[in-house]
Amino acid sequence: MPPAPRTRLRLAVNADSLATWLPAALAELPDHLFDLVIDDQDAAHDRLTRGEVLGALTTRANPLPGCDAVALGNLRYIATASPGFMADHFSAGVTAKSLGAAPMLRFDAKDRLQEKWMTRHLGRTVSPPCHMVPSSEGFVAAARLGLGWGLNPEPLVADALTSGALVPLLPDAALDTPLYWQSSRVLGAALTPLTRALRRAARQMLYPPA
């Protein structure tokens, strides 16, 4: 049976999901209270392993012991910067050399999206100077104002890309990050309404899982 009304559900979620598609899912359960713990999607499942949360949004596909894993979809990221930043740092092209000198944005010490993007689209990674900006919306603002370049969720930068306030570093070079919902198997029946809400919202805003 579902949790009683006003039950507090503690979940580990990544900031970019919270800034884009996740609130639509949580809004489907207005009778419950949510205690959201922000953690990187590559590490959020560790909180589930330690028993700190009832469920986690994670990039881990294989179910943790005692847990179920549901594929939700892919959150698409675009490497973006302001036109002025591009002119100042990448006038000769986006290369390992130019990336090594251009200031980069990073959410926190766990954030490896920029490195993954460089490896996939340039075949190697470099260690540029970087700003730590632990806010999804602040990350976009920092890029728009020319503080650095970084990977932003497509839903957050679609308007800026259309207006030209931000531009992609490379054409057709998105990075899709798969997201899975992992939750306690013992509480599976109780969490079914939340799982269904997550799947519905993901179908609306994420790219289909592979």
Tab-separated table of C-alpha atoms in Angstrom:
chain	number	residue	atom	x	y	z
A	1	MET	CA	0.000	0.000	0.000
A	2	PRO	CA	1.237	3.573	-0.607
A	3	PRO	CA	2.746	5.632	2.209
A	4	ALA	CA	0.306	7.414	4.474
A	5	PRO	CA	-0.375	11.088	3.670
A	6	ARG	CA	2.349	13.497	4.764
A	7	THR	CA	4.914	10.718	4.844
A	8	ARG	CA	8.389	12.203	4.391
A	9	LEU	CA	10.271	10.523	1.550
A	10	ARG	CA	14.041	11.080	1.560
A	11	LEU	CA	15.572	10.746	-1.904
A	12	ALA	CA	19.006	11.312	-3.428
A	13	VAL	CA	18.741	13.269	-6.675
A	14	ASN	CA	21.070	15.162	-8.969
A	15	ALA	CA	20.725	18.934	-9.167
A	16	ASP	CA	20.148	19.005	-12.928
A	17	SER	CA	17.147	16.681	-12.653
A	18	LEU	CA	15.749	18.866	-9.891
A	19	ALA	CA	16.187	21.916	-12.127
A	20	THR	CA	14.480	20.315	-15.125
A	21	TRP	CA	12.121	17.326	-15.142
A	22	LEU	CA	11.920	16.028	-11.547
A	23	PRO	CA	9.502	18.583	-10.011
A	24	ALA	CA	6.790	17.495	-12.452
A	25	ALA	CA	7.011	13.977	-11.036
A	26	LEU	CA	6.979	15.066	-7.395
A	27	ALA	CA	3.996	17.331	-8.030
A	28	GLU	CA	1.939	14.239	-8.839
A	29	LEU	CA	2.181	13.239	-5.161
A	30	PRO	CA	0.994	16.380	-3.350
A	31	ASP	CA	0.052	14.470	-0.200
A	32	HIS	CA	3.658	13.571	0.601
A	33	LEU	CA	6.651	15.507	1.846
A	34	PHE	CA	10.001	15.201	0.101
A	35	ASP	CA	13.430	15.488	1.677
A	36	LEU	CA	15.748	15.796	-1.312
A	37	VAL	CA	19.476	15.211	-0.907
A	38	ILE	CA	21.542	16.614	-3.773
A	39	ASP	CA	24.315	14.361	-5.014
A	40	ASP	CA	26.060	13.658	-8.301
A	41	GLN	CA	24.257	11.154	-10.494
A	42	ASP	CA	27.385	8.986	-10.549
A	43	ALA	CA	27.453	8.763	-6.749
A	44	ALA	CA	23.869	9.132	-5.496
A	45	HIS	CA	23.399	5.367	-5.251
A	46	ASP	CA	26.036	5.277	-2.487
A	47	ARG	CA	23.543	7.006	-0.200
A	48	LEU	CA	21.043	4.248	-0.939
A	49	THR	CA	23.658	1.620	-0.089
A	50	ARG	CA	24.277	3.320	3.250
A	51	GLY	CA	20.558	3.434	4.019
A	52	GLU	CA	20.437	7.238	4.033
A	53	VAL	CA	17.635	7.445	1.456
A	54	LEU	CA	14.717	5.360	0.170
A	55	GLY	CA	15.629	5.836	-3.484
A	56	ALA	CA	18.151	7.518	-5.756
A	57	LEU	CA	18.482	8.902	-9.255
A	58	THR	CA	21.731	7.467	-10.557
A	59	THR	CA	23.670	6.484	-13.659
A	60	ARG	CA	24.153	2.987	-12.229
A	61	ALA	CA	22.161	0.512	-14.320
A	62	ASN	CA	22.749	-2.665	-12.301
A	63	PRO	CA	20.479	-2.964	-9.257
A	64	LEU	CA	22.141	-2.537	-5.905
A	65	PRO	CA	21.715	-5.462	-3.478
A	66	GLY	CA	18.125	-5.441	-2.253
A	67	CYS	CA	17.081	-2.792	-4.753
A	68	ASP	CA	15.187	-2.479	-8.010
A	69	ALA	CA	16.465	-0.379	-10.912
A	70	VAL	CA	14.226	1.297	-13.490
A	71	ALA	CA	15.617	2.936	-16.645
A	72	LEU	CA	14.125	6.437	-16.927
A	73	GLY	CA	15.846	7.948	-19.945
A	74	ASN	CA	18.717	10.188	-20.969
A	75	LEU	CA	19.257	13.766	-19.846
A	76	ARG	CA	20.995	15.499	-22.737
A	77	TYR	CA	23.847	17.922	-22.066
A	78	ILE	CA	25.329	20.522	-24.413
A	79	ALA	CA	28.815	21.993	-23.993
A	80	THR	CA	28.122	25.721	-24.126
A	81	ALA	CA	29.802	29.092	-23.780
A	82	SER	CA	28.995	32.699	-24.565
A	83	PRO	CA	29.872	34.076	-28.013
A	84	GLY	CA	32.423	36.402	-26.405
A	85	PHE	CA	34.060	33.522	-24.548
A	86	MET	CA	34.257	31.538	-27.786
A	87	ALA	CA	35.926	34.468	-29.539
A	88	ASP	CA	38.424	34.971	-26.708
A	89	HIS	CA	39.394	31.327	-26.188
A	90	PHE	CA	38.433	29.263	-29.229
A	91	SER	CA	39.016	31.558	-32.208
A	92	ALA	CA	41.422	28.970	-33.622
A	93	GLY	CA	39.113	26.048	-32.859
A	94	VAL	CA	38.131	23.825	-29.958
A	95	THR	CA	41.190	21.647	-29.422
A	96	ALA	CA	42.884	19.972	-26.507
A	97	LYS	CA	45.332	22.879	-26.411
A	98	SER	CA	42.682	25.595	-26.347
A	99	LEU	CA	40.560	23.671	-23.824
A	100	GLY	CA	43.573	23.321	-21.572
A	101	ALA	CA	43.825	27.098	-21.254
A	102	ALA	CA	40.154	28.125	-21.229
A	103	PRO	CA	38.416	28.377	-17.821
A	104	MET	CA	35.985	25.512	-17.293
A	105	LEU	CA	32.896	25.273	-15.105
A	106	ARG	CA	32.470	22.339	-12.729
A	107	PHE	CA	29.515	21.733	-10.418
A	108	ASP	CA	31.632	20.215	-7.641
A	109	ALA	CA	34.540	17.835	-7.111
A	110	LYS	CA	32.411	14.840	-8.186
A	111	ASP	CA	31.388	16.407	-11.502
A	112	ARG	CA	33.057	14.587	-14.394
A	113	LEU	CA	30.695	15.558	-17.228
A	114	GLN	CA	33.174	17.933	-18.834
A	115	GLU	CA	35.882	15.257	-18.805
A	116	LYS	CA	33.494	12.695	-20.319
A	117	TRP	CA	32.582	15.147	-23.063
A	118	MET	CA	36.227	15.873	-23.897
A	119	THR	CA	37.077	12.174	-24.030
A	120	ARG	CA	34.120	11.363	-26.275
A	121	HIS	CA	34.448	14.241	-28.713
A	122	LEU	CA	38.187	14.994	-28.662
A	123	GLY	CA	39.607	11.590	-27.770
A	124	ARG	CA	41.374	12.868	-24.677
A	125	THR	CA	40.880	15.042	-21.622
A	126	VAL	CA	42.862	17.947	-20.232
A	127	SER	CA	42.944	19.748	-16.882
A	128	PRO	CA	42.002	23.388	-17.458
A	129	PRO	CA	41.580	25.998	-14.745
A	130	CYS	CA	38.053	25.666	-13.396
A	131	HIS	CA	35.376	27.426	-11.387
A	132	MET	CA	33.271	25.432	-8.914
A	133	VAL	CA	29.628	26.467	-9.396
A	134	PRO	CA	27.314	24.184	-7.337
A	135	SER	CA	24.012	25.391	-8.834
A	136	SER	CA	22.343	24.283	-12.059
A	137	GLU	CA	20.865	27.711	-12.712
A	138	GLY	CA	24.073	29.429	-11.604
A	139	PHE	CA	26.021	27.183	-13.983
A	140	VAL	CA	23.945	28.452	-16.914
A	141	ALA	CA	24.285	32.061	-15.782
A	142	ALA	CA	28.057	31.698	-15.423
A	143	ALA	CA	28.339	30.345	-18.958
A	144	ARG	CA	26.053	33.041	-20.353
A	145	LEU	CA	28.115	35.776	-18.685
A	146	GLY	CA	31.405	34.432	-20.029
A	147	LEU	CA	32.880	33.036	-16.822
A	148	GLY	CA	33.703	29.703	-18.436
A	149	TRP	CA	32.435	26.836	-20.569
A	150	GLY	CA	30.616	23.787	-19.309
A	151	LEU	CA	28.040	21.059	-19.883
A	152	ASN	CA	24.493	22.315	-19.359
A	153	PRO	CA	21.240	20.317	-19.490
A	154	GLU	CA	19.552	20.947	-22.825
A	155	PRO	CA	16.209	21.984	-21.233
A	156	LEU	CA	17.949	24.755	-19.278
A	157	VAL	CA	19.799	26.260	-22.247
A	158	ALA	CA	17.367	25.711	-25.135
A	159	ASP	CA	16.172	29.331	-25.112
A	160	ALA	CA	19.710	30.715	-24.742
A	161	LEU	CA	20.905	28.607	-27.658
A	162	THR	CA	17.978	29.793	-29.785
A	163	SER	CA	18.628	33.448	-28.953
A	164	GLY	CA	22.396	33.142	-29.405
A	165	ALA	CA	23.183	34.069	-25.792
A	166	LEU	CA	24.963	30.708	-25.628
A	167	VAL	CA	26.543	28.679	-28.401
A	168	PRO	CA	27.688	25.045	-28.485
A	169	LEU	CA	31.430	24.481	-28.380
A	170	LEU	CA	31.109	21.909	-31.163
A	171	PRO	CA	28.166	21.199	-33.483
A	172	ASP	CA	26.243	17.958	-32.944
A	173	ALA	CA	28.324	17.040	-29.895
A	174	ALA	CA	25.754	16.355	-27.198
A	175	LEU	CA	26.424	14.104	-24.226
A	176	ASP	CA	23.505	11.935	-23.135
A	177	THR	CA	23.555	10.849	-19.500
A	178	PRO	CA	21.382	7.813	-18.666
A	179	LEU	CA	19.348	8.043	-15.477
A	180	TYR	CA	17.990	5.150	-13.427
A	181	TRP	CA	15.678	5.084	-10.430
A	182	GLN	CA	16.999	2.720	-7.799
A	183	SER	CA	14.879	2.050	-4.739
A	184	SER	CA	14.538	-0.421	-1.910
A	185	ARG	CA	12.902	-3.666	-3.037
A	186	VAL	CA	11.322	-4.120	0.395
A	187	LEU	CA	9.498	-0.811	-0.087
A	188	GLY	CA	8.760	-1.458	-3.750
A	189	ALA	CA	4.976	-1.632	-3.378
A	190	ALA	CA	4.879	1.444	-1.143
A	191	LEU	CA	7.008	3.440	-3.593
A	192	THR	CA	5.070	2.339	-6.690
A	193	PRO	CA	3.156	5.653	-7.029
A	194	LEU	CA	6.438	7.580	-6.938
A	195	THR	CA	8.076	5.207	-9.420
A	196	ARG	CA	5.142	5.630	-11.813
A	197	ALA	CA	5.278	9.408	-11.486
A	198	LEU	CA	9.018	9.415	-12.203
A	199	ARG	CA	8.507	7.284	-15.311
A	200	ARG	CA	5.710	9.522	-16.619
A	201	ALA	CA	7.705	12.719	-16.140
A	202	ALA	CA	10.814	11.122	-17.649
A	203	ARG	CA	8.883	10.101	-20.768
A	204	GLN	CA	7.844	13.712	-21.235
A	205	MET	CA	11.238	15.391	-20.777
A	206	LEU	CA	14.055	12.867	-21.172
A	207	TYR	CA	15.309	11.124	-24.267
A	208	PRO	CA	14.249	7.471	-24.409
A	209	PRO	CA	16.589	4.978	-22.732
A	210	ALA	CA	18.838	2.992	-25.037
